[in-house]
Structures are given as structure tokens and as C-alpha cells.
mmCIF file of C-alpha atoms in Angstrom:
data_model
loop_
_atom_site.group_PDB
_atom_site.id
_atom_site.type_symbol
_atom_site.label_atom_id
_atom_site.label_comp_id
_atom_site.label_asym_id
_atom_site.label_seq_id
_atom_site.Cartn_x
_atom_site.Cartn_y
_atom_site.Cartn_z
ATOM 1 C CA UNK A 1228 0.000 0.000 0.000
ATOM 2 C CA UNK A 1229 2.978 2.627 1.136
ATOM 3 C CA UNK A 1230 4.766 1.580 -2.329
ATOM 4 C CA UNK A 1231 1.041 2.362 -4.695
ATOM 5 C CA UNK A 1232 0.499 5.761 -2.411
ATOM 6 C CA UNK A 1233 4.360 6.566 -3.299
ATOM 7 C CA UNK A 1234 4.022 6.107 -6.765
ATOM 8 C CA UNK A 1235 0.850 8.299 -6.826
ATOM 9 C CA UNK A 1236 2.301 11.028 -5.217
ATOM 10 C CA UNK A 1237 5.118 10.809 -7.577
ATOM 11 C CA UNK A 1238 3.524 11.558 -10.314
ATOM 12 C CA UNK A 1239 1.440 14.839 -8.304
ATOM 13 C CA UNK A 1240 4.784 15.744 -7.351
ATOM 14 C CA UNK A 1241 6.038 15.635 -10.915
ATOM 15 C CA UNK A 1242 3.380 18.220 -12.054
ATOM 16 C CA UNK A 1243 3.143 20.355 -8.967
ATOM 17 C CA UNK A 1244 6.709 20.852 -7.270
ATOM 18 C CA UNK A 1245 8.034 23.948 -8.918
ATOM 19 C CA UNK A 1246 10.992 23.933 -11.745
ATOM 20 C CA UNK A 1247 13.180 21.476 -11.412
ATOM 21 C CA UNK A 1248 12.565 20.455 -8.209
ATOM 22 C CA UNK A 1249 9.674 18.199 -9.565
ATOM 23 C CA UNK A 1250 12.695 15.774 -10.355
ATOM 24 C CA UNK A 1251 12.597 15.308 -6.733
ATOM 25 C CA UNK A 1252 9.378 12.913 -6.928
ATOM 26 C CA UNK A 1253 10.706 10.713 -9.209
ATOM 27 C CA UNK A 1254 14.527 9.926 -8.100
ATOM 28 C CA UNK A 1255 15.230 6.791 -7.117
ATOM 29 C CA UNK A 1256 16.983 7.640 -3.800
ATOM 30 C CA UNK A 1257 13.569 9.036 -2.790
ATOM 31 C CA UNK A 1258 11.825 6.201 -3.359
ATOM 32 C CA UNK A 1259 13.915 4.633 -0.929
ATOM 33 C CA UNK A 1260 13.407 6.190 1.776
ATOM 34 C CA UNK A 1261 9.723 4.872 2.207
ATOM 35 C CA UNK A 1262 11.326 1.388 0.752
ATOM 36 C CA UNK A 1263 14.164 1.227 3.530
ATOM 37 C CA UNK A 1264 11.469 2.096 6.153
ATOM 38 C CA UNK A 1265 8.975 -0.348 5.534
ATOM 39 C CA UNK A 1266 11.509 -3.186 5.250
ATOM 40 C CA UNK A 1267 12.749 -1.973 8.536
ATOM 41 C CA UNK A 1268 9.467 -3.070 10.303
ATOM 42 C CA UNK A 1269 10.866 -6.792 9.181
ATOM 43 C CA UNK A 1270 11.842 -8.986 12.167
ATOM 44 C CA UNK A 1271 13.706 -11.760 9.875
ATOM 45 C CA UNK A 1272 16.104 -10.638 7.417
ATOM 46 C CA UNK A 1273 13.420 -12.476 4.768
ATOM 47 C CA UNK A 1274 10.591 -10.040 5.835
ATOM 48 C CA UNK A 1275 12.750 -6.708 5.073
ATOM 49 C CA UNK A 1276 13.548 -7.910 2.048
ATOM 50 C CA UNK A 1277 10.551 -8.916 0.703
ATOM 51 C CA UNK A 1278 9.229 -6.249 2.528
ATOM 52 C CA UNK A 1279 11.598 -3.711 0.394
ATOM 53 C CA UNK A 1280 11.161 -5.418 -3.267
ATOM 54 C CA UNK A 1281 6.903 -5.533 -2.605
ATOM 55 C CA UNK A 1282 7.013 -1.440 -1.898
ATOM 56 C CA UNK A 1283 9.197 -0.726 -4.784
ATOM 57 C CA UNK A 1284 7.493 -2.996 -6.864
ATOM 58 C CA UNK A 1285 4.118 -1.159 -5.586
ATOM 59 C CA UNK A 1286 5.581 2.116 -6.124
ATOM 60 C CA UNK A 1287 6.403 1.255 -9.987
ATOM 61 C CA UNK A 1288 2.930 -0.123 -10.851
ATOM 62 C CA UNK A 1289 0.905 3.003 -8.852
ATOM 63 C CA UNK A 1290 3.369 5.110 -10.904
ATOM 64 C CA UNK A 1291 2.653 3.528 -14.219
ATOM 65 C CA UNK A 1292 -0.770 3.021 -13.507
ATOM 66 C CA UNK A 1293 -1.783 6.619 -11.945
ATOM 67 C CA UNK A 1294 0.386 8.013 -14.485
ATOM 68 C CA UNK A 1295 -1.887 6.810 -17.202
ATOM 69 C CA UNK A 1296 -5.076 7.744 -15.375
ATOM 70 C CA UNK A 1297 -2.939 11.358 -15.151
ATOM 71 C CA UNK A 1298 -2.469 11.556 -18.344
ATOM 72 C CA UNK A 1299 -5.607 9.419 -19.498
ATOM 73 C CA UNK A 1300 -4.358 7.180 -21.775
ATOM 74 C CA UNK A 1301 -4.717 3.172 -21.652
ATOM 75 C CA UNK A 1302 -2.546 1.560 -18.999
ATOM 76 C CA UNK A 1303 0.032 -0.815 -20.636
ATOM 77 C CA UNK A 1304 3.174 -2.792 -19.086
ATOM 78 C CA UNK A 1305 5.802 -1.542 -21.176
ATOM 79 C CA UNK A 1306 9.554 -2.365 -21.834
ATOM 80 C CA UNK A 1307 10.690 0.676 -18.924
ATOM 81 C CA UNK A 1308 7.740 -0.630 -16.743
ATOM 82 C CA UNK A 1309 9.738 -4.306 -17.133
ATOM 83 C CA UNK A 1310 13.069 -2.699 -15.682
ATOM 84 C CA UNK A 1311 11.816 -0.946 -13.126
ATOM 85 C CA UNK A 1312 10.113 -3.557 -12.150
ATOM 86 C CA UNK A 1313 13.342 -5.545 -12.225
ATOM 87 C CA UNK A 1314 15.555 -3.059 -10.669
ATOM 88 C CA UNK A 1315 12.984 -2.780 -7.668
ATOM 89 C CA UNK A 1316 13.481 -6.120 -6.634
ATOM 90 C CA UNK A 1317 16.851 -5.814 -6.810
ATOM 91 C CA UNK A 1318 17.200 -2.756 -5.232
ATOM 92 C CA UNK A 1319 14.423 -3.907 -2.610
ATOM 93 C CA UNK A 1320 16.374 -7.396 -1.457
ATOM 94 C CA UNK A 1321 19.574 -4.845 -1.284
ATOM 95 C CA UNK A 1322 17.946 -1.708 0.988
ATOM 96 C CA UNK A 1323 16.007 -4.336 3.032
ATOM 97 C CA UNK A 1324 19.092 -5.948 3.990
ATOM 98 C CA UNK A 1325 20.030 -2.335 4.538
ATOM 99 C CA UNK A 1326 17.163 -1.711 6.668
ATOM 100 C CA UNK A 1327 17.052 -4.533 8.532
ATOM 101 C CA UNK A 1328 20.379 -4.296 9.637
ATOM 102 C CA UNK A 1329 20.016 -0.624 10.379
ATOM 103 C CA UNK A 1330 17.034 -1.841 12.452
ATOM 104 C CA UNK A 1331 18.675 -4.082 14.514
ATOM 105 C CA UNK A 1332 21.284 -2.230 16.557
ATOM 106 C CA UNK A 1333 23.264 -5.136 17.989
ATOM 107 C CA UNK A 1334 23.797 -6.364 14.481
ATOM 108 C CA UNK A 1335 27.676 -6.134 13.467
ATOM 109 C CA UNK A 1336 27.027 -4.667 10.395
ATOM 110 C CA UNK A 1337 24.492 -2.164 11.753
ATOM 111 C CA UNK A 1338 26.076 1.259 10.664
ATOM 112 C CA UNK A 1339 26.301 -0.101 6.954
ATOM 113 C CA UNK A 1340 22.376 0.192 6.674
ATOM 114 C CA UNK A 1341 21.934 3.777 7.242
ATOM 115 C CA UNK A 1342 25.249 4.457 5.374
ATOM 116 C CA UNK A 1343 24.197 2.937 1.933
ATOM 117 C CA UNK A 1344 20.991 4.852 2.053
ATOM 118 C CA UNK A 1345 23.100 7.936 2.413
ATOM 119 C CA UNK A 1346 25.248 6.680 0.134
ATOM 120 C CA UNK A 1347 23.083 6.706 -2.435
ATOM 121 C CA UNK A 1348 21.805 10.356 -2.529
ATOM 122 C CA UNK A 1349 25.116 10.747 -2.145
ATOM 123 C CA UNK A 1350 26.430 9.433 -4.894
ATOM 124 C CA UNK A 1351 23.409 10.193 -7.276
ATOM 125 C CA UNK A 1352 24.102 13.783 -6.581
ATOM 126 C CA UNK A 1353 27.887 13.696 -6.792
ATOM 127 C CA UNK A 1354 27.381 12.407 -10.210
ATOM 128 C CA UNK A 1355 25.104 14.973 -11.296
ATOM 129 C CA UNK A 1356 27.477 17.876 -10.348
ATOM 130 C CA UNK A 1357 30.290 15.504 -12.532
ATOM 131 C CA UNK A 1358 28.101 15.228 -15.346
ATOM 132 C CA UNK A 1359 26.951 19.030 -15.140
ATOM 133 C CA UNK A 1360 26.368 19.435 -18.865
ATOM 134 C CA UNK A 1361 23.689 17.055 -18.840
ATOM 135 C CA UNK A 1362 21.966 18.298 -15.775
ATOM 136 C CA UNK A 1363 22.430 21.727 -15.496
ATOM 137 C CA UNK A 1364 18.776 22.664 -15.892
ATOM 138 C CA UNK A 1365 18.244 21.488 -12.346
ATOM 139 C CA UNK A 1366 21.184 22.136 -10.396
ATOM 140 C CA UNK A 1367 19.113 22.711 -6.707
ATOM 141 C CA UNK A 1368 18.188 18.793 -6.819
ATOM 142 C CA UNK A 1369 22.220 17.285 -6.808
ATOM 143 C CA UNK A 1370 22.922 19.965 -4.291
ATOM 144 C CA UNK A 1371 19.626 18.733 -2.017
ATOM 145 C CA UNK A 1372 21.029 15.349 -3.006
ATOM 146 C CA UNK A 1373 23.966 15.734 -1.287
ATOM 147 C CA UNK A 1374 22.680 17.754 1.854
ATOM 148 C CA UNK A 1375 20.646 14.821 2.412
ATOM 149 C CA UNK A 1376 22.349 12.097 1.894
ATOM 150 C CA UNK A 1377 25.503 14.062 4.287
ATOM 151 C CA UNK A 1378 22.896 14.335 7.082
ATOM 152 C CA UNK A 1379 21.025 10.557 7.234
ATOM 153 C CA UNK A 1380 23.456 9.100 8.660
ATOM 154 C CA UNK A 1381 23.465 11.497 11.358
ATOM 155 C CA UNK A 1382 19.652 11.362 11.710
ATOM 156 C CA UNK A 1383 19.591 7.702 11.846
ATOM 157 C CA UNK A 1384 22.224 6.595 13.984
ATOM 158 C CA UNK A 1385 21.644 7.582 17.767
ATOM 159 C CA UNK A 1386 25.241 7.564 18.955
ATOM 160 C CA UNK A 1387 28.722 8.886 18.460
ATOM 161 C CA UNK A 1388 30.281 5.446 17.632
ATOM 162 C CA UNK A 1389 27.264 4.257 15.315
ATOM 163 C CA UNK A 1390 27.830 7.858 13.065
ATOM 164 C CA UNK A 1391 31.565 7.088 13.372
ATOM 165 C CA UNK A 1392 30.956 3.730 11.781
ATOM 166 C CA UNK A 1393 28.589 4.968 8.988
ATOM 167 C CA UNK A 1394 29.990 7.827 7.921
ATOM 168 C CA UNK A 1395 33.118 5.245 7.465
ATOM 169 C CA UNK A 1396 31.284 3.146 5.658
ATOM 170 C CA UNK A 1397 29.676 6.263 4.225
ATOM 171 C CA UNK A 1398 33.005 6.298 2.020
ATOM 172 C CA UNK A 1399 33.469 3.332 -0.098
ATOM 173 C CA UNK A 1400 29.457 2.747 -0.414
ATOM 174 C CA UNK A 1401 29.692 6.181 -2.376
ATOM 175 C CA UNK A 1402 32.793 5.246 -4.308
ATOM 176 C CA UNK A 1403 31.157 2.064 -5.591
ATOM 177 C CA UNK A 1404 28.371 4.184 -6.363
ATOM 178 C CA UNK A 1405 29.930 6.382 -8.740
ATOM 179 C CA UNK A 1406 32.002 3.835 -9.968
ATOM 180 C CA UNK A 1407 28.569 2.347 -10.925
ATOM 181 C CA UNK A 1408 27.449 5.834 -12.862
ATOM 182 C CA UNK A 1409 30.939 5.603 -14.258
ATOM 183 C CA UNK A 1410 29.671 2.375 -15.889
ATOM 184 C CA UNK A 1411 26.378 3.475 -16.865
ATOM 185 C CA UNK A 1412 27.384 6.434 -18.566
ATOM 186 C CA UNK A 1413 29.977 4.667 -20.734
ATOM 187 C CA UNK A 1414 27.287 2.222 -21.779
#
């Protein structure tokens, strides 16, 4: 239900949020935040994974379908609906792990959850700022990219050591995560 609400307001947000700033409702790093907290409810690994690939597989099909009641055309389940749908169980199985581990505090790896979700909006608006030519026309969203994704890892860690640990971790995540843009723009 969260995921289909999401991918409603995503496509308000797309025609309402002023200038470029209506990019906002439709990056993927957003869309995890609701993701990575509804997996976190999860008390087995399982659950916040499954948990994390059913809301961003929601969130795809109440974008694609809302979007064509928006727009009022016939709703269809095209090729981009297909890797969406793809990368959102991917990227659910990954940022449930996330979450769960973020979730449970006595976990080793605990600090690596909130750091890859910071890592992310990190990264995503890192790469925009490298690849300035090709998003100059909204500039405020990388820099609201990278505000964000500098500060969740102090909002969701409640003590000195656990922000010690994922701003750490905070490093390399982002790293791989322009490596990965690295990759995407040469294909």
C-alpha cells in the first residue's frame, strides 16, 4: 500500500513541485526512503527484504498506472515498466538488507544500513554535479542530493560510535556508487 500511495504522489509531485525540483518525486533515492522504512518493520532478514522489493514494486505499478489515469491514456506494461520492475526487486532485497540491519542495533554490520541509504543520494548527486552538462537545468536537486544524503546518517544513527561507523562506511558505499554511474554512462 505505502509503495502504490508513493508512486501516486510521484507523479502529483512531478506536475506540482516547482521547476526542477519536480525531479525530486521521481529519483530513485527518494523512493527509498519509504522502501528502507517499511523493510525496517521486518523482524527476519526475509521479511525486510521482501518487505523492500513488494514497496518498490508497488511504487512502480501506482506510478505507471496513476500516471496513465494522469495523463488518461490506456494503462500498458511496457519495456521501462519491465526494468523498473526488475531493478525494484533488486534494489528492494539490497535496501532491506540495509534496513534490517540498520534496524537491529546489535547487528555487526548495523552502521552499513543507514550508510548505503546515504550513500546513495550521495552518490546520485555527486554524479550529477560531474556530469553538469547534462543536468544543469536542475542544479538545486544534486545539491539537495547531497545535503541529504551528508545528514542521514546522522539522523539515523543515535550515537557517536554508530555515526563514526557509517559515515566510514559512508566512504566506499559512495565510491562504488559512482564507480557504478561511471559504468552506466559509458554504456
Amino acid at each position: 500500500i505505502t509503495g502504490i500511495l508513493v508512486g501516486i504522489l510521484t507523479v502529483i509531485g512531478q506536475a506540482y513541485l516547482p521547476g526542477s525540483l519536480s525531479s525530486l518525486a521521481n529519483l530513485g533515492p527518494v523512493w527509498l526512503i519509504p522502501a528502507f522504512f517499511v523493510s525496517a518493520m521486518g523482524d527476519r532478514l526475509w521479511r525486510s527484504m521482501a518487505a523492500g522489493w513488494l514497496s518498490l514494486t508497488g511504487m512502480v505499478w501506482g506510478y505507471y498506472w496513476f500516471e496513465s489515469v494522469w495523463n488518461r491514456h490506456d494503462f500498458f506494461i511496457g519495456r521501462w515498466m519491465i526494468v523498473w520492475l526488475f531493478i525494484a526487486v533488486l534494489a528492494g532485497i539490497i535496501f532491506g538488507t540495509a534496513a534490517y540491519l540498520w534496524r537491529h542495533r546489535e547487528h555487526r554490520w548495523h552502521s552499513l544500513g543507514s550508510a548505503l541509504l546515504a550513500g546513495v543520494f550521495l552518490a546520485d548527486g555527486i554524479n550529477m554535479l560531474i556530469h553538469y552538462e547534462s543536468y544543469s537545468h536542475m542544479i538545486p536537486v544534486p545539491i539537495v542530493e547531497i545535503v541529504i544524503g551528508s545528514l542521514l546518517v546522522l539522523a539515523l544513527e543515535r550515537n557517536k560510535r554508530d555515526r563514526i561507523r557509517g559515515y566510514i562506511a559512508l566512504i566506499p558505499i559512495a565510491a562504488v556508487g559512482l564507480i557504478g554511474y561511471a559504468i552506466l554512462f559509458m554504456l
